[in-house]
Amino acid sequence: MNTNIIIRAEGEKAVVYASDYLNKLSGETIERECRRQLDMGCKMLVVNFAETEIVNSIGISILLGVIDAAQNAGAKVIFSDVKAETIELFEMLGLTNHVMLN
Amino acid sequence: MEKQKLIHTFGALAELGHEVAHKQNFQEMIRTSLHLLLGSLAIMRGGVARYSRFGHELNMLVIRGLGEEFPLTLSLCDEDERQFLTNGLAPIEVAQAKVLPFFQIYDRSFEKKRVELLVPLVIRNEIVGVILLGEKANGEPYSAYDLEIICAMSRHIGVGIAQRNLMAELERRAEENRKLYEDLRTTYKDTVKAFATAIDCKDKYTEGHSVRVGKYSEIIAEELGWDENEVEGAAVAGYLHDVGKLTVERNIINAPYRINAKESAELNKHPAVGYEILLPIHHPYADVPLAAKYHHERLDGRGYPDGLFDKEIPYIAKIVNLADSFDAMTTDRPYKRRRPANEIIEDLQRNSGKQFAPELVTAFFKGMLKELTGENKDKRFRRLLGRDYMETEGIIPMLKNALNGISPTSSLTLVSLD
């Protein structure tokens, strides 16, 4: 199982690359990495979806975990490079109530 | 929008069904199931608990977003259980759940984490667990459609837990049976050994004979490459081979002279009597009675009680015959001192194919040689025969020569019994 997650952290900002890895149970690693960034003082968490074709229910659940952790840490969450279909899904499910799209 | 929602939700439902049916790892199955349930409707937090009917408590298997302070064990009382069973597998809104006694205990934890729904997992009229669900990400109340989806997905998760419970129960019973079987086997082995001691007590000159025959039979079976159960069977056959002697008069068995023909005829009944004694007993090793009956048969047909030839003789009886004869030659008798090891090796070699099955003599010699050369550290022969006896000069080359000289198959092997 590949558990290498690409994260670029700079100051209070961290960019996490979701890839298709998000849609499996092993995607929990992304959530853990985000929590680690938040624990280290990250105040702006960017999740990049450039390499993500679709997001399934597991992916939504993991993203909700990221949102919850960020809210508890007082950090902003930004979803970037999201495909149009995925934006529709996020809007339909209400995730866009909690994050900014970029 | 509605179409996309349907695709998303039904995708989760299908994945959940596959997960429950195919996932081997229970914890992973539950974790994935909760993800699918929360993700299908974008529910911010939730948890799955398994019900223990012994402890009357719900043990959280997995939680998401409920925080570290959330109780991992929730106690239920009879009233809660009754209400859950009456409700069945349908989501209960928190406002309704407040009347439940357990809710009153955990009310604050639920309120703090905004738990909105509680789904009792009732499968075939049994509570197997509960699912707790928080608010939806869009902030809207749960719709009738949402509740239908939650109900369907919860059923899958409940079935997964029920299956796991069933497997755990089966494993527990299998383990119980295994232990019972082990106990029975131990009891059987102890009884066999006690019998062997009782048989040997009758003959003061051959004290320990049955036990030694059991050990020698075990060595031969091991050398033949038999499995653990078969080796044990050979040992048991050796322990019990003389059980028929229990019915022979003590003065015949203990006669300090060569017994006469009449006494010999009486003594020679012991194999058949032993067979009759052992036959009604359900032995784990089927051939034990046969070993008792035919352990005095010879390959050349000059044995008793039936004068059988070679392949007519059950294999186990051939093993016990060799072990029995070896012990008779290596122990002092009232009318005869035990013979030196080199003479016995010559005797067994000479009688290989006449009295003894050659491959068994080979196996026995191999076992002996392995111990003498240190290949086998057991020292069983030394313990049974005495160190000095086994370390007689020239035994090792003699055994090696004998092993080269024994024909692997019997010249008396019958081609057909018709």
Coordinates of C-alpha atoms in Angstrom, one line a residue:
Chain A
M1 CA 0.0 0.0 0.0
N2 CA 1.4 3.4 -1.0
T3 CA 1.2 5.8 1.9
N4 CA 3.3 8.6 0.5
I5 CA 1.2 11.7 0.6
I6 CA 2.4 14.8 -1.0
I7 CA 2.2 17.8 1.3
R8 CA 3.7 21.2 0.8
A9 CA 3.8 23.2 4.0
E10 CA 4.9 26.8 4.2
G11 CA 4.4 28.9 7.3
E12 CA 0.8 28.6 8.4
K13 CA -0.3 27.2 5.1
A14 CA -0.2 23.6 4.0
V15 CA -1.3 22.0 0.7
V16 CA -2.3 18.4 0.7
Y17 CA -2.7 16.6 -2.6
A18 CA -5.7 14.3 -2.4
S19 CA -5.2 12.0 -5.5
D20 CA -7.4 8.9 -5.8
Y21 CA -6.0 7.7 -2.6
L22 CA -8.7 9.6 -0.9
N23 CA -11.4 7.2 -1.9
K24 CA -10.1 4.2 0.1
L25 CA -9.8 3.3 3.7
S26 CA -6.1 4.1 3.4
G27 CA -7.2 7.7 2.7
E28 CA -7.5 8.0 6.5
T29 CA -3.8 8.7 6.3
I30 CA -4.6 12.0 4.5
E31 CA -6.8 13.0 7.4
R32 CA -4.1 12.1 9.9
E33 CA -1.6 14.2 8.0
C34 CA -4.0 17.1 7.9
R35 CA -4.5 16.8 11.7
R36 CA -0.7 16.8 12.1
Q37 CA -0.4 20.0 10.1
L38 CA -3.1 21.6 12.2
D39 CA -1.4 20.5 15.4
M40 CA 1.8 22.1 14.1
G41 CA -0.1 25.4 13.8
C42 CA -1.4 25.4 10.2
K43 CA -4.2 27.9 9.8
M44 CA -4.9 27.5 6.1
L45 CA -5.3 24.0 4.8
V46 CA -5.5 23.5 1.1
V47 CA -6.7 20.2 -0.3
N48 CA -5.7 19.9 -4.0
F49 CA -8.0 17.8 -6.2
A50 CA -6.1 18.2 -9.4
E51 CA -5.3 14.5 -9.6
T52 CA -8.7 13.4 -8.3
E53 CA -11.2 12.1 -10.9
I54 CA -14.1 11.4 -8.6
V55 CA -14.9 11.5 -4.9
N56 CA -16.9 8.7 -3.4
S57 CA -18.6 8.4 0.0
I58 CA -15.4 7.3 1.7
G59 CA -13.7 10.4 0.3
I60 CA -16.6 12.6 1.5
S61 CA -16.3 11.1 5.0
I62 CA -12.6 11.7 5.1
L63 CA -13.0 15.3 3.9
L64 CA -15.6 15.8 6.6
G65 CA -13.1 14.6 9.1
V66 CA -10.6 17.1 7.8
I67 CA -13.2 19.9 7.9
D68 CA -14.1 19.0 11.5
A69 CA -10.4 18.9 12.6
A70 CA -9.8 22.3 10.9
Q71 CA -12.9 23.8 12.6
N72 CA -11.7 22.6 16.0
A73 CA -8.3 24.1 15.3
G74 CA -9.7 27.4 14.0
A75 CA -8.2 26.9 10.6
K76 CA -9.6 27.6 7.1
V77 CA -10.1 24.8 4.6
I78 CA -9.8 25.5 0.9
F79 CA -10.5 22.9 -1.8
S80 CA -8.5 23.7 -5.0
D81 CA -8.5 22.4 -8.6
V82 CA -11.8 20.7 -8.1
K83 CA -13.5 19.2 -11.2
A84 CA -16.9 20.6 -12.0
E85 CA -18.8 17.3 -11.2
T86 CA -17.1 17.1 -7.8
I87 CA -18.0 20.8 -7.1
E88 CA -21.7 19.8 -7.8
L89 CA -21.4 16.9 -5.4
F90 CA -19.8 19.1 -2.7
E91 CA -22.5 21.7 -3.1
M92 CA -25.3 19.1 -3.1
L93 CA -24.0 17.5 0.2
G94 CA -23.3 20.8 1.9
L95 CA -19.5 20.6 2.1
T96 CA -19.3 24.0 0.5
N97 CA -20.9 25.4 3.6
H98 CA -17.7 24.7 5.4
V99 CA -14.9 25.3 2.9
M100 CA -13.9 27.7 0.2
L101 CA -13.4 26.6 -3.4
N102 CA -10.4 27.9 -5.3
Chain B
M1 CA -29.0 17.3 -8.9
E2 CA -31.4 14.6 -7.7
K3 CA -29.8 12.1 -10.2
Q4 CA -26.3 12.8 -8.9
K5 CA -27.5 12.4 -5.4
L6 CA -29.1 9.0 -6.2
I7 CA -25.9 7.8 -8.0
H8 CA -23.8 8.9 -5.0
T9 CA -26.0 7.3 -2.4
F10 CA -26.6 4.1 -4.2
G11 CA -22.9 3.8 -5.0
A12 CA -22.3 3.9 -1.2
L13 CA -25.0 1.4 -0.6
A14 CA -23.6 -1.0 -3.2
E15 CA -20.1 -0.6 -1.8
L16 CA -21.3 -1.2 1.7
G17 CA -23.0 -4.5 0.6
H18 CA -19.8 -5.6 -1.0
E19 CA -17.8 -4.6 2.0
V20 CA -20.0 -6.6 4.5
A21 CA -20.0 -9.6 2.3
H22 CA -16.4 -9.8 1.3
K23 CA -14.2 -8.0 3.9
Q24 CA -12.2 -10.5 6.0
N25 CA -11.1 -8.0 8.6
F26 CA -14.0 -7.1 10.9
Q27 CA -12.6 -3.8 12.2
E28 CA -11.7 -2.6 8.7
M29 CA -15.2 -3.6 7.5
I30 CA -16.8 -1.5 10.3
R31 CA -14.5 1.5 9.7
T32 CA -15.2 1.5 6.0
S33 CA -19.0 1.0 6.6
L34 CA -19.1 4.1 8.9
H35 CA -17.2 6.1 6.2
L36 CA -19.7 5.0 3.6
L37 CA -22.7 5.8 5.8
L38 CA -21.4 9.2 6.8
G39 CA -20.1 10.0 3.3
S40 CA -23.3 9.0 1.5
L41 CA -25.3 11.8 3.2
A42 CA -22.4 14.0 4.4
I43 CA -23.0 13.4 8.0
M44 CA -20.4 15.2 10.1
R45 CA -19.9 12.6 12.9
G46 CA -21.0 9.3 14.0
G47 CA -20.1 6.0 15.6
V48 CA -20.9 2.3 15.5
A49 CA -21.2 0.3 18.7
R50 CA -21.5 -3.4 19.2
Y51 CA -23.9 -4.7 21.9
S52 CA -22.7 -7.1 24.5
R53 CA -25.7 -9.0 25.9
F54 CA -23.5 -10.4 28.7
G55 CA -22.5 -7.0 29.9
H56 CA -25.7 -5.2 28.8
E57 CA -23.5 -2.5 27.2
L58 CA -22.7 -0.9 23.9
N59 CA -19.0 -0.9 23.1
M60 CA -18.0 1.6 20.5
L61 CA -16.2 -0.1 17.6
V62 CA -15.4 3.0 15.7
I63 CA -16.2 6.7 16.1
R64 CA -15.6 9.7 13.9
G65 CA -15.8 13.3 15.0
L66 CA -17.2 12.4 18.4
G67 CA -14.0 13.4 20.2
E68 CA -11.8 11.7 22.8
E69 CA -14.2 12.5 25.6
F70 CA -17.1 10.6 24.2
P71 CA -17.9 7.5 26.3
L72 CA -16.6 4.3 24.6
T73 CA -19.0 2.1 26.6
L74 CA -22.6 2.8 27.1
S75 CA -24.6 0.8 29.6
L76 CA -28.1 -0.3 28.8
C77 CA -30.9 -1.3 31.1
D78 CA -33.8 -3.8 30.4
E79 CA -36.1 -0.9 29.5
D80 CA -33.6 0.4 26.9
E81 CA -33.3 -3.1 25.4
R82 CA -37.1 -3.5 25.3
Q83 CA -37.5 -0.2 23.6
F84 CA -34.9 -1.0 21.0
L85 CA -36.4 -4.3 20.2
T86 CA -39.9 -2.8 19.9
N87 CA -38.5 0.0 17.7
G88 CA -36.6 -2.4 15.4
L89 CA -34.2 -1.2 12.8
A90 CA -35.4 2.3 12.4
P91 CA -33.6 5.6 13.2
I92 CA -34.8 7.3 16.4
E93 CA -34.5 11.0 16.6
V94 CA -32.9 12.4 19.7
A95 CA -36.1 14.1 20.8
Q96 CA -37.8 10.8 21.0
A97 CA -34.8 9.0 22.5
K98 CA -34.8 11.3 25.5
V99 CA -37.3 9.1 27.2
L100 CA -34.9 6.1 27.2
P101 CA -33.2 5.6 30.6
F102 CA -29.7 5.2 29.0
F103 CA -30.2 8.5 27.1
Q104 CA -30.7 10.3 30.3
I105 CA -27.2 9.2 31.5
Y106 CA -25.4 10.1 28.3
D107 CA -27.6 13.1 27.4
R108 CA -24.8 15.6 27.9
S109 CA -22.3 13.7 25.7
F110 CA -24.9 13.4 22.9
E111 CA -25.8 17.0 23.1
K112 CA -22.2 18.2 23.2
K113 CA -21.4 16.3 20.0
R114 CA -24.7 17.1 18.4
V115 CA -25.8 13.5 18.0
E116 CA -29.2 13.7 16.2
L117 CA -30.0 10.1 15.4
L118 CA -29.7 6.8 17.0
V119 CA -30.2 3.6 15.0
P120 CA -30.7 0.3 17.0
L121 CA -29.2 -2.5 15.0
V122 CA -31.8 -5.2 15.5
I123 CA -31.2 -8.3 13.4
R124 CA -33.5 -11.3 13.7
N125 CA -35.0 -9.9 16.9
E126 CA -31.7 -9.5 18.5
I127 CA -29.9 -6.2 19.3
V128 CA -26.4 -6.5 17.8
G129 CA -25.4 -2.8 18.1
V130 CA -26.4 0.8 17.7
I131 CA -25.3 3.5 15.3
L132 CA -25.1 7.2 16.4
L133 CA -25.2 9.9 13.8
G134 CA -24.6 13.7 14.1
E135 CA -25.8 16.6 12.1
K136 CA -25.6 16.8 8.3
A137 CA -23.0 19.0 6.7
N138 CA -25.7 21.1 4.9
G139 CA -27.3 21.8 8.3
E140 CA -30.7 20.5 7.1
P141 CA -32.8 18.1 9.1
Y142 CA -32.9 14.5 8.0
S143 CA -35.5 13.9 5.3
A144 CA -37.7 10.7 4.9
Y145 CA -35.4 9.7 2.0
D146 CA -32.3 10.1 4.3
L147 CA -33.9 8.0 6.9
E148 CA -34.7 5.2 4.4
I149 CA -31.0 5.2 3.2
I150 CA -29.8 5.2 6.8
C151 CA -32.1 2.3 7.6
A152 CA -30.9 0.3 4.6
M153 CA -27.2 0.9 5.3
S154 CA -27.6 0.2 9.0
R155 CA -29.2 -3.2 8.1
H156 CA -26.0 -4.1 6.2
I157 CA -23.8 -3.0 9.1
G158 CA -26.0 -4.9 11.6
V159 CA -25.8 -8.1 9.5
G160 CA -22.0 -7.6 9.4
I161 CA -21.9 -7.5 13.2
A162 CA -24.3 -10.4 13.5
Q163 CA -22.1 -12.5 11.2
R164 CA -19.1 -11.6 13.3
N165 CA -20.9 -12.6 16.5
L166 CA -21.9 -15.9 14.9
M167 CA -18.4 -16.6 13.9
A168 CA -17.0 -15.7 17.3
E169 CA -19.6 -18.0 18.9
L170 CA -18.6 -20.8 16.5
E171 CA -14.9 -20.2 17.2
R172 CA -15.6 -20.3 20.9
R173 CA -17.5 -23.5 20.6
A174 CA -14.9 -25.1 18.4
E175 CA -12.2 -24.1 20.9
E176 CA -14.3 -25.6 23.7
N177 CA -14.7 -28.8 21.7
R178 CA -11.0 -28.9 21.0
K179 CA -10.2 -28.6 24.7
L180 CA -12.8 -31.3 25.5
Y181 CA -11.3 -33.5 22.9
E182 CA -7.8 -32.9 24.3
D183 CA -9.1 -33.7 27.8
L184 CA -10.6 -36.9 26.5
R185 CA -7.4 -37.9 24.8
T186 CA -5.4 -37.2 27.9
T187 CA -7.8 -39.3 29.9
Y188 CA -7.6 -42.0 27.4
K189 CA -3.8 -42.0 27.4
D190 CA -3.6 -42.0 31.2
T191 CA -6.1 -44.9 31.3
V192 CA -4.0 -46.8 28.7
K193 CA -0.9 -46.3 30.8
A194 CA -2.7 -47.3 34.0
F195 CA -3.9 -50.4 32.2
A196 CA -0.3 -51.2 31.0
T197 CA 0.9 -50.8 34.6
A198 CA -1.9 -53.1 35.8
I199 CA -1.0 -55.7 33.2
D200 CA 2.7 -55.6 34.1
C201 CA 2.0 -55.8 37.8
K202 CA 0.7 -59.3 37.2
D203 CA 4.1 -60.5 36.1
K204 CA 6.8 -59.6 38.6
Y205 CA 9.6 -60.8 36.2
T206 CA 8.5 -58.6 33.3
E207 CA 7.6 -55.4 35.2
G208 CA 7.4 -52.5 32.8
H209 CA 7.2 -54.8 29.8
S210 CA 4.0 -53.3 28.3
V211 CA 5.3 -49.7 28.8
R212 CA 8.6 -50.6 27.0
V213 CA 6.7 -52.4 24.2
G214 CA 4.7 -49.2 23.8
K215 CA 7.8 -47.1 23.6
Y216 CA 9.6 -49.4 21.1
S217 CA 6.4 -49.5 18.9
E218 CA 6.4 -45.7 19.1
I219 CA 10.0 -45.6 17.9
I220 CA 9.3 -47.9 15.0
A221 CA 6.3 -45.9 13.9
E222 CA 8.3 -42.7 14.1
E223 CA 11.0 -44.2 11.9
L224 CA 8.4 -45.3 9.4
G225 CA 7.4 -41.6 9.1
W226 CA 3.9 -42.0 10.5
D227 CA 2.1 -38.9 11.6
E228 CA 1.7 -37.9 15.2
N229 CA -1.7 -39.6 15.7
E230 CA -0.5 -42.8 14.1
V231 CA 2.6 -42.9 16.2
E232 CA 0.4 -42.5 19.3
G233 CA -1.8 -45.3 18.1
A234 CA 1.3 -47.6 17.7
A235 CA 2.3 -46.7 21.3
V236 CA -1.2 -47.5 22.6
A237 CA -1.2 -50.8 20.7
G238 CA 2.1 -51.6 22.4
Y239 CA 0.8 -50.6 25.9
L240 CA -2.2 -52.8 25.6
H241 CA -1.0 -55.8 23.6
D242 CA -0.9 -58.1 26.6
V243 CA -4.2 -57.0 28.2
G244 CA -5.4 -60.6 27.7
K245 CA -2.9 -61.7 30.3
L246 CA -5.1 -60.2 33.0
T247 CA -7.2 -63.4 32.7
V248 CA -4.3 -65.8 32.8
E249 CA -3.5 -67.4 36.1
R250 CA -0.7 -65.6 37.9
N251 CA 1.2 -68.9 38.6
I252 CA 1.5 -69.6 34.9
I253 CA 2.7 -66.1 34.1
N254 CA 5.1 -66.1 37.0
A255 CA 6.3 -69.7 36.7
P256 CA 10.0 -69.7 37.4
Y257 CA 10.6 -72.5 34.9
R258 CA 9.7 -73.2 31.3
I259 CA 5.9 -73.8 31.3
N260 CA 4.5 -77.1 30.1
A261 CA 2.2 -77.7 27.1
K262 CA -1.0 -77.3 29.1
E263 CA 0.1 -74.1 30.7
S264 CA 1.4 -72.9 27.4
A265 CA -2.0 -73.5 25.8
E266 CA -3.6 -71.5 28.6
L267 CA -1.1 -68.6 28.2
N268 CA -1.5 -68.7 24.4
K269 CA -5.1 -67.7 24.8
H270 CA -4.1 -64.2 25.9
P271 CA -4.0 -62.6 22.4
A272 CA -7.6 -63.7 21.6
V273 CA -8.8 -62.7 25.0
G274 CA -7.0 -59.3 24.7
Y275 CA -8.8 -58.8 21.4
E276 CA -12.2 -59.5 23.0
I277 CA -11.5 -57.1 25.8
L278 CA -10.3 -54.3 23.5
L279 CA -12.8 -54.7 20.7
P280 CA -15.9 -53.1 22.4
I281 CA -13.8 -50.0 23.3
H282 CA -14.0 -47.1 20.9
H283 CA -10.3 -46.4 20.4
P284 CA -9.1 -43.3 18.6
Y285 CA -6.8 -45.7 16.7
A286 CA -8.8 -48.5 15.1
D287 CA -6.1 -51.2 15.0
V288 CA -5.4 -51.5 18.7
P289 CA -7.5 -54.7 19.2
L290 CA -5.8 -56.3 16.1
A291 CA -2.4 -55.6 17.6
A292 CA -3.4 -57.5 20.7
K293 CA -4.8 -60.5 18.8
Y294 CA -2.0 -60.9 16.3
H295 CA 1.2 -59.8 18.1
H296 CA 2.4 -63.4 18.2
E297 CA 1.9 -64.1 14.5
R298 CA 5.1 -64.6 12.4
L299 CA 5.7 -63.8 8.7
D300 CA 6.4 -67.5 8.0
G301 CA 3.1 -68.6 9.4
R302 CA 4.5 -70.3 12.5
G303 CA 3.0 -67.9 14.9
Y304 CA -0.3 -68.1 16.8
P305 CA -3.3 -67.9 17.3
D306 CA -4.2 -68.2 13.6
G307 CA -0.9 -69.0 11.9
L308 CA -1.3 -66.1 9.5
F309 CA 1.3 -65.4 6.8
D310 CA 3.0 -62.1 6.1
K311 CA 0.4 -59.8 4.5
E312 CA -2.4 -61.5 6.3
I313 CA -1.0 -60.1 9.5
P314 CA -2.2 -56.5 10.4
Y315 CA 0.7 -54.1 10.1
I316 CA 0.3 -52.8 13.6
A317 CA 0.6 -56.4 14.9
K318 CA 3.9 -56.8 13.1
I319 CA 5.2 -53.6 14.8
V320 CA 4.1 -54.8 18.3
N321 CA 5.5 -58.3 17.6
L322 CA 9.0 -56.8 16.9
A323 CA 8.8 -54.5 19.9
D324 CA 7.5 -57.4 22.1
S325 CA 10.2 -59.8 21.0
F326 CA 12.9 -57.2 21.4
D327 CA 11.8 -56.6 24.9
A328 CA 11.7 -60.3 25.7
M329 CA 15.2 -60.7 24.5
T330 CA 16.6 -57.7 26.3
T331 CA 15.1 -58.3 29.8
D332 CA 15.9 -61.0 32.4
R333 CA 13.4 -63.8 32.6
P334 CA 13.1 -66.4 35.4
Y335 CA 14.6 -69.1 33.2
K336 CA 16.9 -67.0 31.0
R337 CA 19.2 -64.0 31.4
R338 CA 18.9 -61.2 28.9
R339 CA 21.1 -61.5 25.9
P340 CA 23.9 -59.2 24.8
A341 CA 23.0 -56.5 22.3
N342 CA 25.2 -57.8 19.5
E343 CA 23.4 -61.2 19.7
I344 CA 20.1 -59.6 19.5
I345 CA 21.0 -57.5 16.5
E346 CA 22.1 -60.7 14.8
D347 CA 18.9 -62.5 15.8
L348 CA 16.7 -59.8 14.5
Q349 CA 18.6 -59.6 11.2
R350 CA 18.5 -63.4 10.9
N351 CA 14.8 -63.6 11.5
S352 CA 14.0 -60.7 9.3
G353 CA 11.6 -62.0 6.7
K354 CA 10.8 -65.1 8.8
Q355 CA 9.4 -63.7 12.1
F356 CA 9.8 -60.0 11.6
A357 CA 8.9 -57.7 8.7
P358 CA 12.2 -56.6 7.2
E359 CA 11.2 -52.9 6.8
L360 CA 10.3 -52.8 10.5
V361 CA 13.6 -54.3 11.6
T362 CA 15.3 -51.7 9.4
A363 CA 13.2 -48.9 11.0
F364 CA 14.0 -50.2 14.4
F365 CA 17.8 -50.4 13.7
K366 CA 17.7 -46.9 12.2
G367 CA 16.1 -45.6 15.4
M368 CA 18.7 -47.3 17.5
L369 CA 21.6 -46.0 15.3
K370 CA 20.3 -42.5 15.3
E371 CA 20.4 -42.5 19.1
L372 CA 23.9 -44.1 19.3
T373 CA 25.4 -41.7 16.8
G374 CA 23.8 -38.7 18.5
E375 CA 21.5 -37.8 15.6
N376 CA 18.6 -38.3 17.9
K377 CA 19.1 -36.8 21.4
D378 CA 16.1 -38.6 23.0
K379 CA 18.2 -41.4 24.7
R380 CA 15.1 -43.6 24.8
F381 CA 17.0 -46.8 24.2
R382 CA 19.5 -45.9 26.9
R383 CA 16.7 -45.1 29.4
L384 CA 14.9 -48.4 28.6
L385 CA 17.9 -50.7 28.4
G386 CA 20.6 -49.0 30.4
R387 CA 23.6 -47.0 29.2
D388 CA 26.2 -49.7 29.4
Y389 CA 24.1 -52.2 27.5
M390 CA 23.5 -49.8 24.6
E391 CA 27.1 -48.7 24.4
T392 CA 28.6 -52.1 23.9
E393 CA 31.7 -51.9 21.7
G394 CA 31.1 -52.5 18.0
I395 CA 27.3 -52.0 18.1
I396 CA 27.3 -49.0 15.7
P397 CA 29.2 -50.8 12.8
M398 CA 27.2 -53.9 13.5
L399 CA 23.9 -51.9 13.1
K400 CA 25.3 -50.3 9.9
N401 CA 26.2 -53.7 8.4
A402 CA 22.8 -55.1 9.4
L403 CA 21.0 -52.2 7.7
N404 CA 22.9 -53.0 4.5
G405 CA 22.1 -56.7 4.8
I406 CA 18.4 -56.6 5.3
S407 CA 16.3 -57.0 2.2
P408 CA 13.7 -54.2 2.1
T409 CA 10.8 -56.5 1.3
S410 CA 9.8 -59.9 2.7
S411 CA 10.5 -62.9 0.5
L412 CA 7.3 -64.4 2.0
T413 CA 5.1 -61.5 0.8
L414 CA 1.9 -63.0 -0.6
V415 CA 0.9 -62.0 -4.0
S416 CA -2.7 -63.0 -3.6
L417 CA -4.9 -64.1 -0.7
D418 CA -7.5 -65.8 -2.9

